[in-house]
Coordinates of C-alpha atoms in Angstrom, one line a residue:
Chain A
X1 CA 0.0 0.0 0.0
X2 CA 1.5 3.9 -1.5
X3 CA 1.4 6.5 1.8
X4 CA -0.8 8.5 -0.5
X5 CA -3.6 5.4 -0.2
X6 CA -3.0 5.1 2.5
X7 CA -4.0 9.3 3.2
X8 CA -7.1 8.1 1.3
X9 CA -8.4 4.9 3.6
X10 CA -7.5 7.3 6.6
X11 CA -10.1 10.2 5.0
X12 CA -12.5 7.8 3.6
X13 CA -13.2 6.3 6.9
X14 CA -12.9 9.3 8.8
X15 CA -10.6 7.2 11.1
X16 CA -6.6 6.9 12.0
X17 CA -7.3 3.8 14.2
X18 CA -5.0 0.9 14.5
X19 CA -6.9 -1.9 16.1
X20 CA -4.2 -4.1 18.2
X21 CA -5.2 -7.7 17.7
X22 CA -3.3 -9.3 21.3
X23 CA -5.5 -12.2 22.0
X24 CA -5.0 -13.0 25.3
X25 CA -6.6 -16.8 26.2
X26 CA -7.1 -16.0 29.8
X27 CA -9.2 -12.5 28.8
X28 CA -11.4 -13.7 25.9
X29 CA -14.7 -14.6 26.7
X30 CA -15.2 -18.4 27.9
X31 CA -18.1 -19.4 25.8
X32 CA -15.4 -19.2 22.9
X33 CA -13.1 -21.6 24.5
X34 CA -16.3 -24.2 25.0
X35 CA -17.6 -24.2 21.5
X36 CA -14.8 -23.3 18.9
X37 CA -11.8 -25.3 17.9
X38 CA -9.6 -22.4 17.3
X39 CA -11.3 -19.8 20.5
X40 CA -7.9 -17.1 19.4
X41 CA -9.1 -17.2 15.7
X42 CA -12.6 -17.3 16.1
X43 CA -11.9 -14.2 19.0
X44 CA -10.1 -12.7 15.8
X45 CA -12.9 -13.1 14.1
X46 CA -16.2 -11.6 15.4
X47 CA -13.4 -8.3 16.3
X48 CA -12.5 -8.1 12.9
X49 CA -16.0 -8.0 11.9
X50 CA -16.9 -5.7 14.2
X51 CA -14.6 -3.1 13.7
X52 CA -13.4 -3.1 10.3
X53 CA -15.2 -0.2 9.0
X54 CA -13.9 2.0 11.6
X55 CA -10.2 1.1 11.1
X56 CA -7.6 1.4 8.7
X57 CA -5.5 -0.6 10.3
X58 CA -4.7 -3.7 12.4
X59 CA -1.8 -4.7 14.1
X60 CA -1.5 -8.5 15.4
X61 CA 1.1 -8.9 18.1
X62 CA 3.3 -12.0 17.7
X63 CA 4.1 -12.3 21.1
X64 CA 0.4 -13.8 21.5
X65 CA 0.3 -16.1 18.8
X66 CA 4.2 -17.6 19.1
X67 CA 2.6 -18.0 22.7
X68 CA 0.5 -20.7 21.4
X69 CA 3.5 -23.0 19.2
X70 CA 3.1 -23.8 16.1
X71 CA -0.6 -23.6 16.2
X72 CA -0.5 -19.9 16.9
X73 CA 0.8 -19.4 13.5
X74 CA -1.8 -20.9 12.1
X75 CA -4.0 -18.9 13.7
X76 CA -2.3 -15.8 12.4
X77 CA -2.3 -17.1 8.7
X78 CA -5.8 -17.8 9.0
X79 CA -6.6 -13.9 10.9
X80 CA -4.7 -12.1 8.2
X81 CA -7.3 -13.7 6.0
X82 CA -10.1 -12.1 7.3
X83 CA -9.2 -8.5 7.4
X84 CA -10.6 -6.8 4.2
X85 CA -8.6 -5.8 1.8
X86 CA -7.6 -2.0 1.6
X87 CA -6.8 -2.3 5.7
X88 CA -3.2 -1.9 6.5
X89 CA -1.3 -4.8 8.1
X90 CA 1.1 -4.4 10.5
X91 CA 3.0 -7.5 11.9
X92 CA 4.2 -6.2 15.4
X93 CA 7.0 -8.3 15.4
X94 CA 9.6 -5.9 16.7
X95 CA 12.6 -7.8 14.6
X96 CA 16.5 -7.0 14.3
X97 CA 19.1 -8.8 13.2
X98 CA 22.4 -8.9 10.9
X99 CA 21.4 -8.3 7.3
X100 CA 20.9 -12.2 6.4
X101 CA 18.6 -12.8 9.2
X102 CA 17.0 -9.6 8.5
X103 CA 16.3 -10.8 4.9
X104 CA 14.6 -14.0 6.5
X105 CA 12.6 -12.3 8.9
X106 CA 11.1 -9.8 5.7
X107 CA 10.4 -13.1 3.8
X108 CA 8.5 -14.3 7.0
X109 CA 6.6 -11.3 7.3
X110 CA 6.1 -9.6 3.9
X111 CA 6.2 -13.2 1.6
X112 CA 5.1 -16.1 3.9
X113 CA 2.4 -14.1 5.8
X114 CA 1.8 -11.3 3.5
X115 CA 1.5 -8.6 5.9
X116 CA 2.0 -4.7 4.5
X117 CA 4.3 -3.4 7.4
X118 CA 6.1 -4.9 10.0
X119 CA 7.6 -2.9 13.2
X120 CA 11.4 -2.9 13.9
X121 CA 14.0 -2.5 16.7
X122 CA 16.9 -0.3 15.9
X123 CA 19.7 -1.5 17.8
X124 CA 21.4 -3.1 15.3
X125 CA 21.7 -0.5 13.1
X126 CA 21.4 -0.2 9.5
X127 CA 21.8 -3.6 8.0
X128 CA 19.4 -4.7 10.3
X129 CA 16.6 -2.6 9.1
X130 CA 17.5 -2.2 5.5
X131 CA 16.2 -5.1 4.2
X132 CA 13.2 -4.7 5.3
X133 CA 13.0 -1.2 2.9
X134 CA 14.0 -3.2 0.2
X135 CA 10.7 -4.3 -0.8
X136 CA 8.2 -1.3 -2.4
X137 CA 5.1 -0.9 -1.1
X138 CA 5.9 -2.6 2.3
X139 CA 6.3 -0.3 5.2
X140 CA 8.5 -0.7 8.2
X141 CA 7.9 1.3 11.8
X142 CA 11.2 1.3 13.4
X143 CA 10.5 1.8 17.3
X144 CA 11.9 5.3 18.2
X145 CA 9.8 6.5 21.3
X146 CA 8.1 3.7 23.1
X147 CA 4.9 3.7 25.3
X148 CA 6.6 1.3 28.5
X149 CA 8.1 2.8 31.1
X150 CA 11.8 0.8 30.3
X151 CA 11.9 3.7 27.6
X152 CA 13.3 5.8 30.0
X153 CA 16.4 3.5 29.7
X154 CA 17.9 4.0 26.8
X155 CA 15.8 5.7 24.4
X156 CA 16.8 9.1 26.1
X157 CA 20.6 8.4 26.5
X158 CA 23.1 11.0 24.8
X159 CA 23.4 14.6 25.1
X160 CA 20.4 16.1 26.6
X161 CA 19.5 18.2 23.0
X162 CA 20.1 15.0 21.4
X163 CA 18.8 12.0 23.0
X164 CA 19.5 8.5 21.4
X165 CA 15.8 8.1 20.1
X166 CA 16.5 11.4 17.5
X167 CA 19.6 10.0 16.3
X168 CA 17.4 6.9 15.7
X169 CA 14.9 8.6 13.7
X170 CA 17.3 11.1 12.0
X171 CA 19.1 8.1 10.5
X172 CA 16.3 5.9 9.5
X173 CA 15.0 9.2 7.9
X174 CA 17.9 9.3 5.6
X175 CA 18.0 4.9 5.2
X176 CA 14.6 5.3 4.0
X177 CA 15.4 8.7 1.5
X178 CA 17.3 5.8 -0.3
X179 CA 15.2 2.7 -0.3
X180 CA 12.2 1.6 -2.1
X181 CA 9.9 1.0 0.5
X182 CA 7.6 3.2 3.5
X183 CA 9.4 4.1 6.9
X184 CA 7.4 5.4 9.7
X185 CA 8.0 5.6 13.5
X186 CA 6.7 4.0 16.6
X187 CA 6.2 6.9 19.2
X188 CA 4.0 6.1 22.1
X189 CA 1.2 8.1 22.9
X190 CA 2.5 8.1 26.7
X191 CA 4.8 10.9 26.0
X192 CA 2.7 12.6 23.8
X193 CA 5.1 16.0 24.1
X194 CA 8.2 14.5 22.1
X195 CA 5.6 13.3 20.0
X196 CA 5.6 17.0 18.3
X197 CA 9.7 16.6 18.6
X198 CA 9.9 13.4 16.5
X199 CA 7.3 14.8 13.8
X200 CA 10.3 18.2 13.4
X201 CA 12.9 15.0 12.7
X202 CA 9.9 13.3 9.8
X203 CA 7.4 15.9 8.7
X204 CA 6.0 13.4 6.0
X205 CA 6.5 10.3 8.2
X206 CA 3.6 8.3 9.6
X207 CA 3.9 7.4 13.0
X208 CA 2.4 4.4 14.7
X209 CA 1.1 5.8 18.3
X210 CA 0.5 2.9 20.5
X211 CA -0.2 3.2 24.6
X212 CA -3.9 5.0 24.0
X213 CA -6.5 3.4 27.2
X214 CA -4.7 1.0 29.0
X215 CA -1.4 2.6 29.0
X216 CA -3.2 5.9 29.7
X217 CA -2.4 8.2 26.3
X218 CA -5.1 10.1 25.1
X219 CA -6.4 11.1 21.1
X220 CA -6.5 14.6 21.4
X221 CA -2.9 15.2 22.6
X222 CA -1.2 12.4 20.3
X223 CA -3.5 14.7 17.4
X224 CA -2.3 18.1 18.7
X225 CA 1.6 17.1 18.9
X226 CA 1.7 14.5 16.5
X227 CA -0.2 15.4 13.4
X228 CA 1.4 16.7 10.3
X229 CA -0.9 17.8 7.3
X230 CA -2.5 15.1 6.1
X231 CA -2.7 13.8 10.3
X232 CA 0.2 11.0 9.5
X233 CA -0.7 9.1 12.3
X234 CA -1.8 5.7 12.9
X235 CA -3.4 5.1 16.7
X236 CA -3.5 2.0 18.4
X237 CA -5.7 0.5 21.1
X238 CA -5.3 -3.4 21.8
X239 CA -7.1 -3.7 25.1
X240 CA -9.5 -1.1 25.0
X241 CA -11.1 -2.1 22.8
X242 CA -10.8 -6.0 22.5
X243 CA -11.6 -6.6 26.2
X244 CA -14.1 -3.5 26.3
X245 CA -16.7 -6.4 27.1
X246 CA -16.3 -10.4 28.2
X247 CA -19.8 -11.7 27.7
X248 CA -21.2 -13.2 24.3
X249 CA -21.6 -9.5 23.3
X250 CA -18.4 -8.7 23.4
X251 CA -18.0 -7.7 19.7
X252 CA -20.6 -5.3 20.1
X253 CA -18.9 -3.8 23.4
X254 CA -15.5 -3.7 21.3
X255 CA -17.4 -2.0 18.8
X256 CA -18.6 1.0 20.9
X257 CA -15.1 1.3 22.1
X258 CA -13.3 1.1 18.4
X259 CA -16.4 3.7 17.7
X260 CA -15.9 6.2 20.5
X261 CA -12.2 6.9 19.4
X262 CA -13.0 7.1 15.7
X263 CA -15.8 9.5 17.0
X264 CA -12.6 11.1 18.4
X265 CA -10.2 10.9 15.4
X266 CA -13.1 12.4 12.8
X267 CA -13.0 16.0 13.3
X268 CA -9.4 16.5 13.1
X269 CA -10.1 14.9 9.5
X270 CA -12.0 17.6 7.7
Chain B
X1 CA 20.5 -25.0 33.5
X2 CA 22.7 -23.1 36.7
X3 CA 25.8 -21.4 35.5
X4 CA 27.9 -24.1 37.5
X5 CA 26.2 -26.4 35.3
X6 CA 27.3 -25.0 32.0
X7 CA 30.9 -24.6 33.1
X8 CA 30.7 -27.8 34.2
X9 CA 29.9 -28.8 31.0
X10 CA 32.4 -26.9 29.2
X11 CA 35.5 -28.6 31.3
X12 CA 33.9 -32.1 30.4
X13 CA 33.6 -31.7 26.8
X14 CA 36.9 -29.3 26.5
X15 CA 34.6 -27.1 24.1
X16 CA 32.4 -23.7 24.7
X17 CA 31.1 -24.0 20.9
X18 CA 27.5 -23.1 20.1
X19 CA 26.5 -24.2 16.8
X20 CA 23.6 -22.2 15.0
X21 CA 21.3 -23.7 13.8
X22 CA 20.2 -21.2 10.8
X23 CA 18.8 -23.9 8.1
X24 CA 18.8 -21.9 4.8
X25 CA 16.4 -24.1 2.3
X26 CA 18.4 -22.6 -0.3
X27 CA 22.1 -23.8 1.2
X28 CA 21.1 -27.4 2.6
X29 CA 22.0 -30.2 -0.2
X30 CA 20.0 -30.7 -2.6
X31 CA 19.1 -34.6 -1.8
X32 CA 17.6 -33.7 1.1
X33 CA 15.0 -31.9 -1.0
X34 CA 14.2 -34.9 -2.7
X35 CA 14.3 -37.5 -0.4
X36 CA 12.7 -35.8 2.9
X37 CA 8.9 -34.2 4.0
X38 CA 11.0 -31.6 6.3
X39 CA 14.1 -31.4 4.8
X40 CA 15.4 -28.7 7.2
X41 CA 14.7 -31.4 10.0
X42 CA 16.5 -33.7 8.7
X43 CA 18.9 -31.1 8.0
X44 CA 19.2 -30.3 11.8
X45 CA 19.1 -34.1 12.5
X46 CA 22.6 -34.8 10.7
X47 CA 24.2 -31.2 12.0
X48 CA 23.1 -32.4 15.7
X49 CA 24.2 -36.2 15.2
X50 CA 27.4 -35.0 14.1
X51 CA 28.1 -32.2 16.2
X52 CA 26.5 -32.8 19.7
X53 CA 29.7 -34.2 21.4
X54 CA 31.7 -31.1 20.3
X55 CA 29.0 -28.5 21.5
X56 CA 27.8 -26.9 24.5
X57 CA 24.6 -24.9 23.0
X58 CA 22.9 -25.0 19.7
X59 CA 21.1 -21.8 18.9
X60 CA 18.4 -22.1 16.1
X61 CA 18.1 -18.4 14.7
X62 CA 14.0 -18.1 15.0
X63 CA 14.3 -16.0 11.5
X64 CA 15.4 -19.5 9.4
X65 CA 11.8 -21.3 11.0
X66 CA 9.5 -18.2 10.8
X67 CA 10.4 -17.6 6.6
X68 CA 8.6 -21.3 6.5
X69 CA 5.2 -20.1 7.8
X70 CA 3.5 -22.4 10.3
X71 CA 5.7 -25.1 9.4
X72 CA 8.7 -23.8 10.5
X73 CA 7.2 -23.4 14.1
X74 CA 6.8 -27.4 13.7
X75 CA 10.1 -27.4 12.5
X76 CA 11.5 -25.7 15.5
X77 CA 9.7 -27.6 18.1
X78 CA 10.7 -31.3 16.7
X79 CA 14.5 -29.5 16.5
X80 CA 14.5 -28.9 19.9
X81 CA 13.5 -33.0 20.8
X82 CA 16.2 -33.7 18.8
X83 CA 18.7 -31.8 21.0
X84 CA 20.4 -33.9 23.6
X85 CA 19.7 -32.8 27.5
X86 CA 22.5 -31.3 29.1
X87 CA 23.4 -29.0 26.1
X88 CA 21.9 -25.5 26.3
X89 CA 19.2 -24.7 23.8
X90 CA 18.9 -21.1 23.0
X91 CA 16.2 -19.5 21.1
X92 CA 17.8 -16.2 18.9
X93 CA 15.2 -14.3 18.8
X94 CA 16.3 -10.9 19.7
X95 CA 13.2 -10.2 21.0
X96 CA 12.3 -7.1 23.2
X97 CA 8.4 -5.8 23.3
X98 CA 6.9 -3.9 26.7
X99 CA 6.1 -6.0 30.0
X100 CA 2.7 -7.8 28.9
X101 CA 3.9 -8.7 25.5
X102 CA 7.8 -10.0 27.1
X103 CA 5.5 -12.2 29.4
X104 CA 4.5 -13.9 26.3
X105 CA 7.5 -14.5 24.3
X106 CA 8.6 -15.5 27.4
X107 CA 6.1 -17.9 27.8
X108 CA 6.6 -18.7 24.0
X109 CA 10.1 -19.8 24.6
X110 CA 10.8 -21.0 27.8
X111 CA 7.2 -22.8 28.3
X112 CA 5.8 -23.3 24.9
X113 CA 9.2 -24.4 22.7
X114 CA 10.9 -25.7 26.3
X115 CA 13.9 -23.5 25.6
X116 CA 16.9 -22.6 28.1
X117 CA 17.5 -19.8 26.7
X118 CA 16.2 -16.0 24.5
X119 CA 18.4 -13.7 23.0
X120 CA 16.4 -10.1 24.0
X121 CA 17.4 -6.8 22.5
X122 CA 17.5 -3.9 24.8
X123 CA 16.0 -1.3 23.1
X124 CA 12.9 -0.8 25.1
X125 CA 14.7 -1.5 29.0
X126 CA 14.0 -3.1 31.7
X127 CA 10.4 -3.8 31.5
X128 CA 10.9 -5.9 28.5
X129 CA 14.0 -7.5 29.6
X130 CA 12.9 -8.3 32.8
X131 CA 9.7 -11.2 32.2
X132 CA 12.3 -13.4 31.0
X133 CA 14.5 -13.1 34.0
X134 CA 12.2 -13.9 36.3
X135 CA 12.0 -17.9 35.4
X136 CA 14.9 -19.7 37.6
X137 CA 17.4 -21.2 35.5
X138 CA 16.2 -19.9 32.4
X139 CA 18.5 -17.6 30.5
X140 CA 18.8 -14.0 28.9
X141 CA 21.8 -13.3 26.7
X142 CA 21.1 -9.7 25.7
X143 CA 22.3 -7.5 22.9
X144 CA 25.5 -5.4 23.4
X145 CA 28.0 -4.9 20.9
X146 CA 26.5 -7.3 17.9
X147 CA 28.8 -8.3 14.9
X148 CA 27.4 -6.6 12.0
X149 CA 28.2 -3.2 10.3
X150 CA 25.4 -2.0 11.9
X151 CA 26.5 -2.1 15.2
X152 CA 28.3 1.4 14.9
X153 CA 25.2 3.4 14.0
X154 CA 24.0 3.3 17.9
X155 CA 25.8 1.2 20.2
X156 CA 28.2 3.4 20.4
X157 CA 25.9 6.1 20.6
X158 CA 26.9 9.1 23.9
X159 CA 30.2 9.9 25.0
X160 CA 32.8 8.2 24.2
X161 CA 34.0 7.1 27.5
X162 CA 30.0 5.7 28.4
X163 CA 28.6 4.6 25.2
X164 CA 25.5 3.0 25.0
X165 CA 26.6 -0.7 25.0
X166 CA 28.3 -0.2 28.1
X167 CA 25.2 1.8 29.4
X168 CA 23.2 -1.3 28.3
X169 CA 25.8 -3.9 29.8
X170 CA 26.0 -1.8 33.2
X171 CA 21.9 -1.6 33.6
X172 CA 21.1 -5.2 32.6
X173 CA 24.1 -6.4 35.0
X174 CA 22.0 -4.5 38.3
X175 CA 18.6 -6.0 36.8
X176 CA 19.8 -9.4 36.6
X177 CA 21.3 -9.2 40.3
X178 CA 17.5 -8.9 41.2
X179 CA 15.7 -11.4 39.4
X180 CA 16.2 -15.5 39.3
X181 CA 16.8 -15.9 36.2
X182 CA 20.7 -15.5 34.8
X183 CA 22.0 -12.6 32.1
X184 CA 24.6 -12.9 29.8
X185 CA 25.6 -10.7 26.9
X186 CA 25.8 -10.9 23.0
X187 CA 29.5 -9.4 22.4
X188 CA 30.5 -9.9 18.4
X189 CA 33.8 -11.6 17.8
X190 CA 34.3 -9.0 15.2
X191 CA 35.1 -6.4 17.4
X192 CA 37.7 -8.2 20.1
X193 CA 38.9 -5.8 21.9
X194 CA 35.9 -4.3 23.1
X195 CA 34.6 -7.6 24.6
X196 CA 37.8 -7.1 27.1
X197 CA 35.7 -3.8 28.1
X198 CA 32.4 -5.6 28.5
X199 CA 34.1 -8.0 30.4
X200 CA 35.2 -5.6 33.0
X201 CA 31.3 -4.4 33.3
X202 CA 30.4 -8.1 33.8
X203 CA 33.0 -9.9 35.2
X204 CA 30.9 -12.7 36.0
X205 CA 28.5 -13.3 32.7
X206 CA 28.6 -15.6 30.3
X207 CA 28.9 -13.9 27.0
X208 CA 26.9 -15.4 24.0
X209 CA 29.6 -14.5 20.9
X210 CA 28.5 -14.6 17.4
X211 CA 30.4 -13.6 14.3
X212 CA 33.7 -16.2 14.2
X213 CA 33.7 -17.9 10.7
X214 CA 31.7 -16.4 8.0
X215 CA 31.6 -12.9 9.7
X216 CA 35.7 -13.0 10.3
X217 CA 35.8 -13.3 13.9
X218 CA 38.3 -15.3 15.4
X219 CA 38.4 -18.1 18.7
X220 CA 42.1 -16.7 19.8
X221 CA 41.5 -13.4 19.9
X222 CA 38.1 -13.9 21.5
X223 CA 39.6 -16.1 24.1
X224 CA 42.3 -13.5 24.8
X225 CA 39.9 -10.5 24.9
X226 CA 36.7 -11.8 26.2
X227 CA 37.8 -14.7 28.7
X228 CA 37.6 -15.0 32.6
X229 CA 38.9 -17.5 35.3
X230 CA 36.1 -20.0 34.2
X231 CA 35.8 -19.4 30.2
X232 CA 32.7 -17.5 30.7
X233 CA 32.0 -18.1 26.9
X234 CA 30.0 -19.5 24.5
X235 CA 31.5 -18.8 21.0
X236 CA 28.7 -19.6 18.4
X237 CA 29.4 -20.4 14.4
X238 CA 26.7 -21.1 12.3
X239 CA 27.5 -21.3 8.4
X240 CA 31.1 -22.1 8.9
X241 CA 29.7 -25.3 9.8
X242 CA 26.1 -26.1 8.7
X243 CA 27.9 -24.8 5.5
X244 CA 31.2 -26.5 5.5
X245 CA 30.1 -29.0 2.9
X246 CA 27.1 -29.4 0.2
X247 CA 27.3 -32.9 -0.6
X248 CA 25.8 -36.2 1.1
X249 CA 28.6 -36.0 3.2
X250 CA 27.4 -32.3 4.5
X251 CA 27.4 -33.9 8.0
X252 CA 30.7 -35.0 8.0
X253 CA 32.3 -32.1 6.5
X254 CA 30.3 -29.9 9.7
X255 CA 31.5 -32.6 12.1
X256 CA 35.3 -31.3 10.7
X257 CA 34.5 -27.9 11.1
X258 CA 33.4 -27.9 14.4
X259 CA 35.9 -30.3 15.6
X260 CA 38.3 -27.6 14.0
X261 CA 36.9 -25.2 16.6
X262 CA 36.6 -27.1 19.5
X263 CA 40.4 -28.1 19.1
X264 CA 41.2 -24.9 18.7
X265 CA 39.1 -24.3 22.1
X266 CA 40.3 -27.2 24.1
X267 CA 43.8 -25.7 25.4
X268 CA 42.0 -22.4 27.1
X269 CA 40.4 -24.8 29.1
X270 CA 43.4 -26.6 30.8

């Protein structure tokens, strides 16, 4: 998927929401472990349905699925099958390694699954990322700001007016200037005022904003700081919105919750 | 496994090789192709056969298994059977995600897969570190000076007397004195001398080094750098020996190239 139709999805649906698909088989409803085969997939599912016209993207963690062993990647194959077509798919795999690994790990995603995008760690540096960019019309978000509180670790080491999570972004910048495919950043929506500083470092960037509800970030900050023109973001909620309910209704729960942050996201769209 | 365990091990078998286990469906012979339903099982079969006596760890790189899809997960798993008890079984999966996702891979690894072992990357501190430290003799080897040309764009990154590798070794050495579970670090073979300046951070850990072989690092040099009074090492090549041959005989020809290294490794342990 081009940025540009990207930009188009994001007007058309009056919506920049990422919808987080983290299956957790100790929080989804119990009547789905007693009657389906695959409970994660069929969980998957009835979201999915529910949601899909107010998202433009969604984002399936791996941690959840590699959880359940082999199994659990079937269970992703089979999910990435029933998200409409048009909907950005991000694998949040949060990969880096040496260039030949690299080049396995963008098979993986972008070949064997066929996900659009897939999110990247930068520690290794530019052979660890590059490949990744090497395929057009895939998109990478390379973490440069995340929503935990271990980001105060590192990600803020260096000289005070240029902390390590700039450098990060002011080199991917130029890595991507060079390579075929999409770059964005992941900036967490927990610190929404270096939001605003990352977006000076990528003015055309889109930014994948995780840590809205659960982690406590809000919309209308992660809009005011983040946005560029066209809004170039991309805002996630996982847990808000797929454990907004635990009964049999709970797609329709998840619903209103997906629906009260598009309801949100709209107005800064016209 | 408990650290006295492993360097136990290492006297006994006069060897602190790790052999990776990065199955490349376009590198294996070709008979194994025609002759096998999982060739990259059987692959792994022959390499293990041949190698287990010489080795104290295998390390399958998780990138190899996940560019198969689903399969490769099944692939991984009946690897791991295959793997003799008493040698150290590491996943390399550089992962490194926020606290409720590392409880997953976590999960993934050490209770799902049965692993001893996750390489994490450090990227996003403590909280994502930290999951995986808290099973008892279960192991993190973390990233801090890695092997490959990337490794300059931001390990090095702050001043030059405190750059961030040593940050990262320095932090991850006082989390690990709090939690169960036992640290080591991932300290290229490319780049010697600097594991003599990790090693003064962590006088104690085992180092995890990758890059002798195919990437040009060297088991001398290592030794002389990266040593302390017990070894303290675990020096991994993966295509220099899964590689070393392309015939029928491929298992053979690996058996020699290991046994190449381990001889070399032998006298440091007298």
């Amino acid at each position: 998927m081009r940025p540009e139709q990207l930009h188009s999805h994001i007007q058309t649906k009056g919506s920049f929401l990422c919808v987080g698909l983290d299956p957790d088989p100790d929080r989804i409803p119990a009547f789905l472990h007693e009657n389906y085969a695959d409970p994660i997939l069929e969980f998957n599912r009835r979201i999915i349905a529910a949601t899909h016209d107010l998202a433009v993207a969604y984002k399936p963690n791996l941690a959840f699925y590699e959880a359940q062993g082999p199994k659990g990647w079937e269970t992703l194959a089979a999910t990435l099958e029933l998200i409409p077509e048009g909907i950005l798919t991000i694998a949040d795999a949060k990969r880096g390694d040496i260039g030949n690994t690299a080049r396995r790990y963008a098979a993986a995603f972008f070949e064997t699954l066929g996900f659009d995008a897939v999110t990247v760690a930068p520690y290794m540096g530019r052979d660890s990322v590059a490949p990744f960019l090497e395929f057009g019309d895939k998109w990478v978000f390379l973490l440069a700001l995340t929503s935990n509180p271990g980001a105060e670790d590192f990600q803020w080491y260096g000289p005070q007016d240029a902390p390590l999570y700039k450098e990060v972004v002011r080199k991917a910048e130029s890595w991507a200037a060079e390579l075929p495919g999409h770059l964005g950043h992941v900036v967490g929506a927990t610190r929404p005022g270096y939001l605003a500083e990352v977006r000076e470092l990528a003015p055309e960037a889109f930014f994948l904003v995780p840590g809205v509800g659960a982690q406590g970030g809000d919309v209308a900050s992660v809009v005011s700081h983040g946005r560029n023109d066209q809004i170039g973001l991309l805002v996630n909620s996982s847990r808000g919105i797929l454990y907004a309910g635990d009964g049999e209704d709970f797609d329709a729960a998840a619903r209103q919750a997906a629906l009260a942050l598009q309801t949100e996201m709209a107005p800064h769209l016209t």
